[in-house]
């Protein structure tokens, strides 16, 4: 019997952009027992390498850009979906504002269209237009720290309504992540579970934000935290205090 844990990164496996010793030790124990570890995040691959470099954790798979890109433990691409550049231009023309920072992702490179980003990635490239970018793009990230949650939620809903045939937008706390239609962390987890022949009853998912709900919906073994938004708690079956708590008490 193979068990698979799919964990969100920021606010979940990482707390304030670092990993606690308890989380790290629990993940190492999980993998030493032959369980599969999948990291599912809105980050690109260039934003997750520190998991291996700083914490010596080698995930079996990475679901990146909220499901638009899946890579294996070595970073080799397994699947990628892209957003057409003409659609990106239309979205950018709608959301452009002085209090919004926008970046776009190829999955391996981050391109900033403004100077106000807050992305914790080691390398980023500043461009004036997406026309300067030669790569295919799979995610648009909107950062607006001066807007409240209600305003960000409203903007997300407006984007989804206008461009629903091409993309889907998720709110991740104060970020909005826009990916190709049909992409989600949950679909990515189902794809990997099928590839590895893991029964969905043996899939465990954990996260702290709305872009994790698609993972909660695919398994009875879904987890979130006691400190998240109350409405989000209703989508998960279990409430825990940490990833280590989930691993120690429910998986091992």
PDB file of N, CA, C and O in Angstrom, residues 98-175:
ATOM      1  N   UNK A  98      -1.812  51.403 -10.036  1.00  0.00           N
ATOM      2  CA  UNK A  98      -0.599  51.795  -9.315  1.00  0.00           C
ATOM      3  C   UNK A  98      -0.398  51.016  -8.027  1.00  0.00           C
ATOM      4  O   UNK A  98       0.716  50.926  -7.518  1.00  0.00           O
ATOM      5  N   UNK A  99      -1.475  50.433  -7.469  1.00  0.00           N
ATOM      6  CA  UNK A  99      -1.342  49.705  -6.200  1.00  0.00           C
ATOM      7  C   UNK A  99      -1.317  48.196  -6.399  1.00  0.00           C
ATOM      8  O   UNK A  99      -1.538  47.434  -5.472  1.00  0.00           O
ATOM      9  N   UNK A 100      -1.033  47.756  -7.631  1.00  0.00           N
ATOM     10  CA  UNK A 100      -0.943  46.330  -7.928  1.00  0.00           C
ATOM     11  C   UNK A 100       0.420  46.024  -8.545  1.00  0.00           C
ATOM     12  O   UNK A 100       0.867  46.714  -9.452  1.00  0.00           O
ATOM     13  N   UNK A 101       1.094  45.009  -8.025  1.00  0.00           N
ATOM     14  CA  UNK A 101       2.340  44.522  -8.618  1.00  0.00           C
ATOM     15  C   UNK A 101       2.027  43.231  -9.373  1.00  0.00           C
ATOM     16  O   UNK A 101       1.331  42.353  -8.847  1.00  0.00           O
ATOM     17  N   UNK A 102       2.540  43.120 -10.596  1.00  0.00           N
ATOM     18  CA  UNK A 102       2.216  41.989 -11.445  1.00  0.00           C
ATOM     19  C   UNK A 102       3.493  41.278 -11.881  1.00  0.00           C
ATOM     20  O   UNK A 102       4.480  41.926 -12.249  1.00  0.00           O
ATOM     21  N   UNK A 103       3.471  39.961 -11.829  1.00  0.00           N
ATOM     22  CA  UNK A 103       4.565  39.161 -12.371  1.00  0.00           C
ATOM     23  C   UNK A 103       3.967  38.022 -13.184  1.00  0.00           C
ATOM     24  O   UNK A 103       2.798  37.675 -13.027  1.00  0.00           O
ATOM     25  N   UNK A 104       4.772  37.459 -14.079  1.00  0.00           N
ATOM     26  CA  UNK A 104       4.346  36.313 -14.880  1.00  0.00           C
ATOM     27  C   UNK A 104       5.410  35.229 -14.767  1.00  0.00           C
ATOM     28  O   UNK A 104       6.589  35.516 -14.536  1.00  0.00           O
ATOM     29  N   UNK A 105       4.972  33.985 -14.944  1.00  0.00           N
ATOM     30  CA  UNK A 105       5.849  32.837 -14.710  1.00  0.00           C
ATOM     31  C   UNK A 105       5.860  31.886 -15.903  1.00  0.00           C
ATOM     32  O   UNK A 105       4.813  31.553 -16.455  1.00  0.00           O
ATOM     33  N   UNK A 106       7.063  31.435 -16.245  1.00  0.00           N
ATOM     34  CA  UNK A 106       7.189  30.351 -17.213  1.00  0.00           C
ATOM     35  C   UNK A 106       7.205  28.997 -16.505  1.00  0.00           C
ATOM     36  O   UNK A 106       7.053  27.954 -17.127  1.00  0.00           O
ATOM     37  N   UNK A 107       7.405  29.022 -15.214  1.00  0.00           N
ATOM     38  CA  UNK A 107       7.576  27.795 -14.434  1.00  0.00           C
ATOM     39  C   UNK A 107       9.014  27.620 -14.000  1.00  0.00           C
ATOM     40  O   UNK A 107       9.299  26.986 -12.984  1.00  0.00           O
ATOM     41  N   UNK A 108       9.926  28.236 -14.745  1.00  0.00           N
ATOM     42  CA  UNK A 108      11.351  28.136 -14.427  1.00  0.00           C
ATOM     43  C   UNK A 108      12.008  29.512 -14.310  1.00  0.00           C
ATOM     44  O   UNK A 108      13.124  29.637 -13.819  1.00  0.00           O
ATOM     45  N   UNK A 109      11.290  30.543 -14.774  1.00  0.00           N
ATOM     46  CA  UNK A 109      11.775  31.918 -14.665  1.00  0.00           C
ATOM     47  C   UNK A 109      10.626  32.834 -14.277  1.00  0.00           C
ATOM     48  O   UNK A 109       9.484  32.649 -14.726  1.00  0.00           O
ATOM     49  N   UNK A 110      10.947  33.828 -13.439  1.00  0.00           N
ATOM     50  CA  UNK A 110       9.971  34.802 -12.970  1.00  0.00           C
ATOM     51  C   UNK A 110      10.264  36.150 -13.606  1.00  0.00           C
ATOM     52  O   UNK A 110      11.399  36.629 -13.565  1.00  0.00           O
ATOM     53  N   UNK A 111       9.225  36.770 -14.169  1.00  0.00           N
ATOM     54  CA  UNK A 111       9.380  38.064 -14.831  1.00  0.00           C
ATOM     55  C   UNK A 111       8.492  39.090 -14.125  1.00  0.00           C
ATOM     56  O   UNK A 111       7.277  38.903 -14.005  1.00  0.00           O
ATOM     57  N   UNK A 112       9.111  40.172 -13.661  1.00  0.00           N
ATOM     58  CA  UNK A 112       8.390  41.231 -12.956  1.00  0.00           C
ATOM     59  C   UNK A 112       8.003  42.328 -13.932  1.00  0.00           C
ATOM     60  O   UNK A 112       8.839  42.828 -14.683  1.00  0.00           O
ATOM     61  N   UNK A 113       6.734  42.723 -13.896  1.00  0.00           N
ATOM     62  CA  UNK A 113       6.258  43.821 -14.731  1.00  0.00           C
ATOM     63  C   UNK A 113       6.163  45.127 -13.949  1.00  0.00           C
ATOM     64  O   UNK A 113       5.869  46.174 -14.516  1.00  0.00           O
ATOM     65  N   UNK A 114       6.413  45.043 -12.642  1.00  0.00           N
ATOM     66  CA  UNK A 114       6.408  46.212 -11.755  1.00  0.00           C
ATOM     67  C   UNK A 114       7.536  46.060 -10.748  1.00  0.00           C
ATOM     68  O   UNK A 114       8.165  45.002 -10.651  1.00  0.00           O
ATOM     69  N   UNK A 115       7.743  47.112  -9.957  1.00  0.00           N
ATOM     70  CA  UNK A 115       8.837  47.088  -8.982  1.00  0.00           C
ATOM     71  C   UNK A 115       8.386  46.710  -7.577  1.00  0.00           C
ATOM     72  O   UNK A 115       9.193  46.617  -6.665  1.00  0.00           O
ATOM     73  N   UNK A 116       7.085  46.484  -7.372  1.00  0.00           N
ATOM     74  CA  UNK A 116       6.599  46.315  -6.015  1.00  0.00           C
ATOM     75  C   UNK A 116       6.327  44.886  -5.603  1.00  0.00           C
ATOM     76  O   UNK A 116       5.490  44.643  -4.743  1.00  0.00           O
ATOM     77  N   UNK A 117       7.028  43.921  -6.194  1.00  0.00           N
ATOM     78  CA  UNK A 117       6.720  42.519  -5.887  1.00  0.00           C
ATOM     79  C   UNK A 117       7.207  42.135  -4.494  1.00  0.00           C
ATOM     80  O   UNK A 117       8.051  42.796  -3.900  1.00  0.00           O
ATOM     81  N   UNK A 118       6.656  41.023  -4.001  1.00  0.00           N
ATOM     82  CA  UNK A 118       7.060  40.511  -2.686  1.00  0.00           C
ATOM     83  C   UNK A 118       7.370  39.019  -2.776  1.00  0.00           C
ATOM     84  O   UNK A 118       7.207  38.285  -1.823  1.00  0.00           O
ATOM     85  N   UNK A 119       7.826  38.572  -3.941  1.00  0.00           N
ATOM     86  CA  UNK A 119       8.044  37.143  -4.165  1.00  0.00           C
ATOM     87  C   UNK A 119       9.396  36.704  -3.599  1.00  0.00           C
ATOM     88  O   UNK A 119      10.426  37.270  -3.945  1.00  0.00           O
ATOM     89  N   UNK A 120       9.403  35.666  -2.750  1.00  0.00           N
ATOM     90  CA  UNK A 120      10.643  35.247  -2.080  1.00  0.00           C
ATOM     91  C   UNK A 120      11.478  34.290  -2.925  1.00  0.00           C
ATOM     92  O   UNK A 120      11.870  33.224  -2.472  1.00  0.00           O
ATOM     93  N   UNK A 121      11.752  34.665  -4.171  1.00  0.00           N
ATOM     94  CA  UNK A 121      12.503  33.797  -5.073  1.00  0.00           C
ATOM     95  C   UNK A 121      13.909  34.361  -5.245  1.00  0.00           C
ATOM     96  O   UNK A 121      14.101  35.584  -5.266  1.00  0.00           O
ATOM     97  N   UNK A 122      14.905  33.507  -5.429  1.00  0.00           N
ATOM     98  CA  UNK A 122      16.297  33.976  -5.502  1.00  0.00           C
ATOM     99  C   UNK A 122      16.618  34.759  -6.766  1.00  0.00           C
ATOM    100  O   UNK A 122      17.522  35.592  -6.752  1.00  0.00           O
ATOM    101  N   UNK A 123      15.912  34.499  -7.868  1.00  0.00           N
ATOM    102  CA  UNK A 123      16.239  35.204  -9.113  1.00  0.00           C
ATOM    103  C   UNK A 123      14.961  35.614  -9.831  1.00  0.00           C
ATOM    104  O   UNK A 123      14.049  34.803  -9.999  1.00  0.00           O
ATOM    105  N   UNK A 124      14.905  36.883 -10.228  1.00  0.00           N
ATOM    106  CA  UNK A 124      13.747  37.436 -10.923  1.00  0.00           C
ATOM    107  C   UNK A 124      14.262  38.414 -11.969  1.00  0.00           C
ATOM    108  O   UNK A 124      15.286  39.071 -11.770  1.00  0.00           O
ATOM    109  N   UNK A 125      13.535  38.540 -13.068  1.00  0.00           N
ATOM    110  CA  UNK A 125      13.946  39.414 -14.161  1.00  0.00           C
ATOM    111  C   UNK A 125      12.904  40.511 -14.352  1.00  0.00           C
ATOM    112  O   UNK A 125      11.712  40.226 -14.504  1.00  0.00           O
ATOM    113  N   UNK A 126      13.350  41.749 -14.356  1.00  0.00           N
ATOM    114  CA  UNK A 126      12.441  42.876 -14.560  1.00  0.00           C
ATOM    115  C   UNK A 126      12.300  43.145 -16.053  1.00  0.00           C
ATOM    116  O   UNK A 126      13.295  43.263 -16.776  1.00  0.00           O
ATOM    117  N   UNK A 127      11.058  43.205 -16.526  1.00  0.00           N
ATOM    118  CA  UNK A 127      10.785  43.514 -17.936  1.00  0.00           C
ATOM    119  C   UNK A 127       9.738  44.622 -17.995  1.00  0.00           C
ATOM    120  O   UNK A 127       9.004  44.862 -17.030  1.00  0.00           O
ATOM    121  N   UNK A 128       9.665  45.287 -19.126  1.00  0.00           N
ATOM    122  CA  UNK A 128       8.673  46.338 -19.311  1.00  0.00           C
ATOM    123  C   UNK A 128       7.407  45.840 -19.983  1.00  0.00           C
ATOM    124  O   UNK A 128       6.358  46.468 -19.893  1.00  0.00           O
ATOM    125  N   UNK A 129       7.522  44.697 -20.656  1.00  0.00           N
ATOM    126  CA  UNK A 129       6.385  44.148 -21.388  1.00  0.00           C
ATOM    127  C   UNK A 129       6.584  42.653 -21.567  1.00  0.00           C
ATOM    128  O   UNK A 129       7.723  42.172 -21.638  1.00  0.00           O
ATOM    129  N   UNK A 130       5.488  41.913 -21.685  1.00  0.00           N
ATOM    130  CA  UNK A 130       5.630  40.473 -21.932  1.00  0.00           C
ATOM    131  C   UNK A 130       6.170  40.209 -23.331  1.00  0.00           C
ATOM    132  O   UNK A 130       6.602  39.090 -23.620  1.00  0.00           O
ATOM    133  N   UNK A 131       6.160  41.218 -24.195  1.00  0.00           N
ATOM    134  CA  UNK A 131       6.745  41.045 -25.527  1.00  0.00           C
ATOM    135  C   UNK A 131       8.247  40.820 -25.464  1.00  0.00           C
ATOM    136  O   UNK A 131       8.856  40.334 -26.419  1.00  0.00           O
ATOM    137  N   UNK A 132       8.865  41.158 -24.316  1.00  0.00           N
ATOM    138  CA  UNK A 132      10.299  40.932 -24.129  1.00  0.00           C
ATOM    139  C   UNK A 132      10.602  39.487 -23.740  1.00  0.00           C
ATOM    140  O   UNK A 132      11.766  39.085 -23.699  1.00  0.00           O
ATOM    141  N   UNK A 133       9.566  38.711 -23.453  1.00  0.00           N
ATOM    142  CA  UNK A 133       9.741  37.353 -22.933  1.00  0.00           C
ATOM    143  C   UNK A 133       9.594  36.343 -24.071  1.00  0.00           C
ATOM    144  O   UNK A 133       8.586  36.326 -24.779  1.00  0.00           O
ATOM    145  N   UNK A 134      10.591  35.482 -24.231  1.00  0.00           N
ATOM    146  CA  UNK A 134      10.582  34.495 -25.309  1.00  0.00           C
ATOM    147  C   UNK A 134       9.917  33.176 -24.915  1.00  0.00           C
ATOM    148  O   UNK A 134       9.592  32.363 -25.763  1.00  0.00           O
ATOM    149  N   UNK A 135       9.749  32.940 -23.614  1.00  0.00           N
ATOM    150  CA  UNK A 135       9.201  31.670 -23.144  1.00  0.00           C
ATOM    151  C   UNK A 135       7.675  31.668 -23.142  1.00  0.00           C
ATOM    152  O   UNK A 135       7.031  32.720 -23.078  1.00  0.00           O
ATOM    153  N   UNK A 136       7.104  30.457 -23.162  1.00  0.00           N
ATOM    154  CA  UNK A 136       5.681  30.304 -22.889  1.00  0.00           C
ATOM    155  C   UNK A 136       5.426  30.636 -21.421  1.00  0.00           C
ATOM    156  O   UNK A 136       6.277  30.375 -20.555  1.00  0.00           O
ATOM    157  N   UNK A 137       4.250  31.171 -21.121  1.00  0.00           N
ATOM    158  CA  UNK A 137       3.918  31.587 -19.764  1.00  0.00           C
ATOM    159  C   UNK A 137       2.708  30.819 -19.257  1.00  0.00           C
ATOM    160  O   UNK A 137       1.768  30.547 -20.009  1.00  0.00           O
ATOM    161  N   UNK A 138       2.742  30.494 -17.964  1.00  0.00           N
ATOM    162  CA  UNK A 138       1.695  29.636 -17.396  1.00  0.00           C
ATOM    163  C   UNK A 138       0.984  30.241 -16.201  1.00  0.00           C
ATOM    164  O   UNK A 138       0.002  29.663 -15.724  1.00  0.00           O
ATOM    165  N   UNK A 139       1.461  31.378 -15.684  1.00  0.00           N
ATOM    166  CA  UNK A 139       0.812  31.969 -14.512  1.00  0.00           C
ATOM    167  C   UNK A 139       1.022  33.468 -14.483  1.00  0.00           C
ATOM    168  O   UNK A 139       2.104  33.961 -14.816  1.00  0.00           O
ATOM    169  N   UNK A 140      -0.023  34.181 -14.082  1.00  0.00           N
ATOM    170  CA  UNK A 140       0.051  35.611 -13.778  1.00  0.00           C
ATOM    171  C   UNK A 140      -0.170  35.750 -12.282  1.00  0.00           C
ATOM    172  O   UNK A 140      -1.127  35.191 -11.730  1.00  0.00           O
ATOM    173  N   UNK A 141       0.696  36.489 -11.605  1.00  0.00           N
ATOM    174  CA  UNK A 141       0.557  36.709 -10.170  1.00  0.00           C
ATOM    175  C   UNK A 141       0.274  38.176  -9.906  1.00  0.00           C
ATOM    176  O   UNK A 141       0.982  39.056 -10.408  1.00  0.00           O
ATOM    177  N   UNK A 142      -0.765  38.443  -9.129  1.00  0.00           N
ATOM    178  CA  UNK A 142      -1.161  39.806  -8.781  1.00  0.00           C
ATOM    179  C   UNK A 142      -0.961  39.987  -7.282  1.00  0.00           C
ATOM    180  O   UNK A 142      -1.504  39.223  -6.479  1.00  0.00           O
ATOM    181  N   UNK A 143      -0.195  40.992  -6.907  1.00  0.00           N
ATOM    182  CA  UNK A 143       0.099  41.269  -5.498  1.00  0.00           C
ATOM    183  C   UNK A 143      -0.402  42.665  -5.172  1.00  0.00           C
ATOM    184  O   UNK A 143       0.012  43.639  -5.805  1.00  0.00           O
ATOM    185  N   UNK A 144      -1.290  42.756  -4.190  1.00  0.00           N
ATOM    186  CA  UNK A 144      -1.885  44.050  -3.858  1.00  0.00           C
ATOM    187  C   UNK A 144      -2.028  44.188  -2.347  1.00  0.00           C
ATOM    188  O   UNK A 144      -3.106  44.001  -1.782  1.00  0.00           O
ATOM    189  N   UNK A 145      -0.939  44.523  -1.655  1.00  0.00           N
ATOM    190  CA  UNK A 145      -0.960  44.555  -0.192  1.00  0.00           C
ATOM    191  C   UNK A 145      -1.841  45.649   0.397  1.00  0.00           C
ATOM    192  O   UNK A 145      -2.196  45.585   1.579  1.00  0.00           O
ATOM    193  N   UNK A 146      -2.195  46.658  -0.406  1.00  0.00           N
ATOM    194  CA  UNK A 146      -3.000  47.762   0.116  1.00  0.00           C
ATOM    195  C   UNK A 146      -4.495  47.527  -0.007  1.00  0.00           C
ATOM    196  O   UNK A 146      -5.299  48.316   0.485  1.00  0.00           O
ATOM    197  N   UNK A 147      -4.884  46.449  -0.673  1.00  0.00           N
ATOM    198  CA  UNK A 147      -6.300  46.111  -0.785  1.00  0.00           C
ATOM    199  C   UNK A 147      -6.689  45.139   0.325  1.00  0.00           C
ATOM    200  O   UNK A 147      -5.877  44.318   0.755  1.00  0.00           O
ATOM    201  N   UNK A 148      -7.940  45.235   0.780  1.00  0.00           N
ATOM    202  CA  UNK A 148      -8.402  44.279   1.782  1.00  0.00           C
ATOM    203  C   UNK A 148      -8.886  43.000   1.099  1.00  0.00           C
ATOM    204  O   UNK A 148      -8.990  42.929  -0.122  1.00  0.00           O
ATOM    205  N   UNK A 149      -9.169  41.989   1.906  1.00  0.00           N
ATOM    206  CA  UNK A 149      -9.542  40.683   1.372  1.00  0.00           C
ATOM    207  C   UNK A 149     -10.786  40.780   0.485  1.00  0.00           C
ATOM    208  O   UNK A 149     -10.856  40.136  -0.571  1.00  0.00           O
ATOM    209  N   UNK A 150     -11.741  41.591   0.885  1.00  0.00           N
ATOM    210  CA  UNK A 150     -12.979  41.715   0.109  1.00  0.00           C
ATOM    211  C   UNK A 150     -12.699  42.300  -1.273  1.00  0.00           C
ATOM    212  O   UNK A 150     -13.274  41.848  -2.280  1.00  0.00           O
ATOM    213  N   UNK A 151     -11.817  43.291  -1.360  1.00  0.00           N
ATOM    214  CA  UNK A 151     -11.474  43.885  -2.647  1.00  0.00           C
ATOM    215  C   UNK A 151     -10.740  42.899  -3.546  1.00  0.00           C
ATOM    216  O   UNK A 151     -10.981  42.830  -4.757  1.00  0.00           O
ATOM    217  N   UNK A 152      -9.833  42.137  -2.946  1.00  0.00           N
ATOM    218  CA  UNK A 152      -9.074  41.148  -3.713  1.00  0.00           C
ATOM    219  C   UNK A 152     -10.008  40.044  -4.216  1.00  0.00           C
ATOM    220  O   UNK A 152      -9.917  39.605  -5.361  1.00  0.00           O
ATOM    221  N   UNK A 153     -10.915  39.604  -3.359  1.00  0.00           N
ATOM    222  CA  UNK A 153     -11.882  38.582  -3.755  1.00  0.00           C
ATOM    223  C   UNK A 153     -12.756  39.091  -4.903  1.00  0.00           C
ATOM    224  O   UNK A 153     -13.040  38.350  -5.860  1.00  0.00           O
ATOM    225  N   UNK A 154     -13.171  40.343  -4.834  1.00  0.00           N
ATOM    226  CA  UNK A 154     -14.002  40.926  -5.890  1.00  0.00           C
ATOM    227  C   UNK A 154     -13.242  40.971  -7.214  1.00  0.00           C
ATOM    228  O   UNK A 154     -13.788  40.624  -8.266  1.00  0.00           O
ATOM    229  N   UNK A 155     -11.974  41.387  -7.166  1.00  0.00           N
ATOM    230  CA  UNK A 155     -11.167  41.433  -8.382  1.00  0.00           C
ATOM    231  C   UNK A 155     -10.997  40.041  -8.971  1.00  0.00           C
ATOM    232  O   UNK A 155     -11.108  39.843 -10.188  1.00  0.00           O
ATOM    233  N   UNK A 156     -10.745  39.067  -8.118  1.00  0.00           N
ATOM    234  CA  UNK A 156     -10.610  37.674  -8.585  1.00  0.00           C
ATOM    235  C   UNK A 156     -11.874  37.214  -9.301  1.00  0.00           C
ATOM    236  O   UNK A 156     -11.818  36.618 -10.384  1.00  0.00           O
ATOM    237  N   UNK A 157     -13.018  37.505  -8.709  1.00  0.00           N
ATOM    238  CA  UNK A 157     -14.288  37.086  -9.307  1.00  0.00           C
ATOM    239  C   UNK A 157     -14.527  37.774 -10.648  1.00  0.00           C
ATOM    240  O   UNK A 157     -15.047  37.159 -11.593  1.00  0.00           O
ATOM    241  N   UNK A 158     -14.159  39.043 -10.752  1.00  0.00           N
ATOM    242  CA  UNK A 158     -14.321  39.768 -12.012  1.00  0.00           C
ATOM    243  C   UNK A 158     -13.445  39.175 -13.114  1.00  0.00           C
ATOM    244  O   UNK A 158     -13.881  39.036 -14.265  1.00  0.00           O
ATOM    245  N   UNK A 159     -12.218  38.811 -12.759  1.00  0.00           N
ATOM    246  CA  UNK A 159     -11.314  38.193 -13.734  1.00  0.00           C
ATOM    247  C   UNK A 159     -11.871  36.856 -14.201  1.00  0.00           C
ATOM    248  O   UNK A 159     -11.898  36.545 -15.401  1.00  0.00           O
ATOM    249  N   UNK A 160     -12.347  36.051 -13.248  1.00  0.00           N
ATOM    250  CA  UNK A 160     -12.903  34.742 -13.609  1.00  0.00           C
ATOM    251  C   UNK A 160     -14.125  34.879 -14.503  1.00  0.00           C
ATOM    252  O   UNK A 160     -14.312  34.097 -15.445  1.00  0.00           O
ATOM    253  N   UNK A 161     -14.959  35.862 -14.239  1.00  0.00           N
ATOM    254  CA  UNK A 161     -16.168  36.029 -15.035  1.00  0.00           C
ATOM    255  C   UNK A 161     -15.841  36.461 -16.464  1.00  0.00           C
ATOM    256  O   UNK A 161     -16.393  35.938 -17.431  1.00  0.00           O
ATOM    257  N   UNK A 162     -14.919  37.402 -16.614  1.00  0.00           N
ATOM    258  CA  UNK A 162     -14.622  37.935 -17.942  1.00  0.00           C
ATOM    259  C   UNK A 162     -13.805  36.984 -18.807  1.00  0.00           C
ATOM    260  O   UNK A 162     -13.966  36.929 -20.027  1.00  0.00           O
ATOM    261  N   UNK A 163     -12.917  36.196 -18.162  1.00  0.00           N
ATOM    262  CA  UNK A 163     -11.988  35.367 -18.939  1.00  0.00           C
ATOM    263  C   UNK A 163     -12.170  33.874 -18.665  1.00  0.00           C
ATOM    264  O   UNK A 163     -11.248  33.079 -18.852  1.00  0.00           O
ATOM    265  N   UNK A 164     -13.378  33.482 -18.250  1.00  0.00           N
ATOM    266  CA  UNK A 164     -13.624  32.114 -17.792  1.00  0.00           C
ATOM    267  C   UNK A 164     -13.382  31.051 -18.859  1.00  0.00           C
ATOM    268  O   UNK A 164     -13.167  29.881 -18.530  1.00  0.00           O
ATOM    269  N   UNK A 165     -13.409  31.420 -20.118  1.00  0.00           N
ATOM    270  CA  UNK A 165     -13.186  30.433 -21.177  1.00  0.00           C
ATOM    271  C   UNK A 165     -11.705  30.102 -21.365  1.00  0.00           C
ATOM    272  O   UNK A 165     -11.373  29.125 -22.052  1.00  0.00           O
ATOM    273  N   UNK A 166     -10.826  30.914 -20.784  1.00  0.00           N
ATOM    274  CA  UNK A 166      -9.389  30.749 -21.009  1.00  0.00           C
ATOM    275  C   UNK A 166      -8.600  30.440 -19.746  1.00  0.00           C
ATOM    276  O   UNK A 166      -7.611  29.705 -19.791  1.00  0.00           O
ATOM    277  N   UNK A 167      -9.022  31.001 -18.618  1.00  0.00           N
ATOM    278  CA  UNK A 167      -8.197  30.911 -17.404  1.00  0.00           C
ATOM    279  C   UNK A 167      -9.069  30.649 -16.176  1.00  0.00           C
ATOM    280  O   UNK A 167     -10.302  30.688 -16.243  1.00  0.00           O
ATOM    281  N   UNK A 168      -8.387  30.393 -15.050  1.00  0.00           N
ATOM    282  CA  UNK A 168      -9.047  30.386 -13.752  1.00  0.00           C
ATOM    283  C   UNK A 168      -8.142  31.132 -12.774  1.00  0.00           C
ATOM    284  O   UNK A 168      -6.917  30.943 -12.789  1.00  0.00           O
ATOM    285  N   UNK A 169      -8.744  31.993 -11.972  1.00  0.00           N
ATOM    286  CA  UNK A 169      -8.000  32.774 -10.983  1.00  0.00           C
ATOM    287  C   UNK A 169      -8.306  32.248  -9.587  1.00  0.00           C
ATOM    288  O   UNK A 169      -9.461  31.956  -9.259  1.00  0.00           O
ATOM    289  N   UNK A 170      -7.260  32.119  -8.771  1.00  0.00           N
ATOM    290  CA  UNK A 170      -7.388  31.684  -7.386  1.00  0.00           C
ATOM    291  C   UNK A 170      -6.888  32.787  -6.465  1.00  0.00           C
ATOM    292  O   UNK A 170      -5.898  33.456  -6.779  1.00  0.00           O
ATOM    293  N   UNK A 171      -7.548  32.942  -5.331  1.00  0.00           N
ATOM    294  CA  UNK A 171      -7.007  33.857  -4.318  1.00  0.00           C
ATOM    295  C   UNK A 171      -6.181  33.059  -3.333  1.00  0.00           C
ATOM    296  O   UNK A 171      -6.647  32.073  -2.773  1.00  0.00           O
ATOM    297  N   UNK A 172      -4.954  33.494  -3.138  1.00  0.00           N
ATOM    298  CA  UNK A 172      -4.043  32.890  -2.170  1.00  0.00           C
ATOM    299  C   UNK A 172      -3.681  33.975  -1.172  1.00  0.00           C
ATOM    300  O   UNK A 172      -2.704  34.691  -1.340  1.00  0.00           O
ATOM    301  N   UNK A 173      -4.543  34.120  -0.132  1.00  0.00           N
ATOM    302  CA  UNK A 173      -4.410  35.204   0.827  1.00  0.00           C
ATOM    303  C   UNK A 173      -4.526  36.533   0.082  1.00  0.00           C
ATOM    304  O   UNK A 173      -5.562  36.837  -0.483  1.00  0.00           O
ATOM    305  N   UNK A 174      -3.441  37.342   0.030  1.00  0.00           N
ATOM    306  CA  UNK A 174      -3.529  38.646  -0.635  1.00  0.00           C
ATOM    307  C   UNK A 174      -3.010  38.593  -2.067  1.00  0.00           C
ATOM    308  O   UNK A 174      -2.901  39.623  -2.726  1.00  0.00           O
ATOM    309  N   UNK A 175      -2.692  37.424  -2.563  1.00  0.00           N
ATOM    310  CA  UNK A 175      -2.300  37.241  -3.959  1.00  0.00           C
ATOM    311  C   UNK A 175      -3.488  36.717  -4.763  1.00  0.00           C
ATOM    312  O   UNK A 175      -4.369  36.040  -4.231  1.00  0.00           O
TER     313      UNK A 175
END
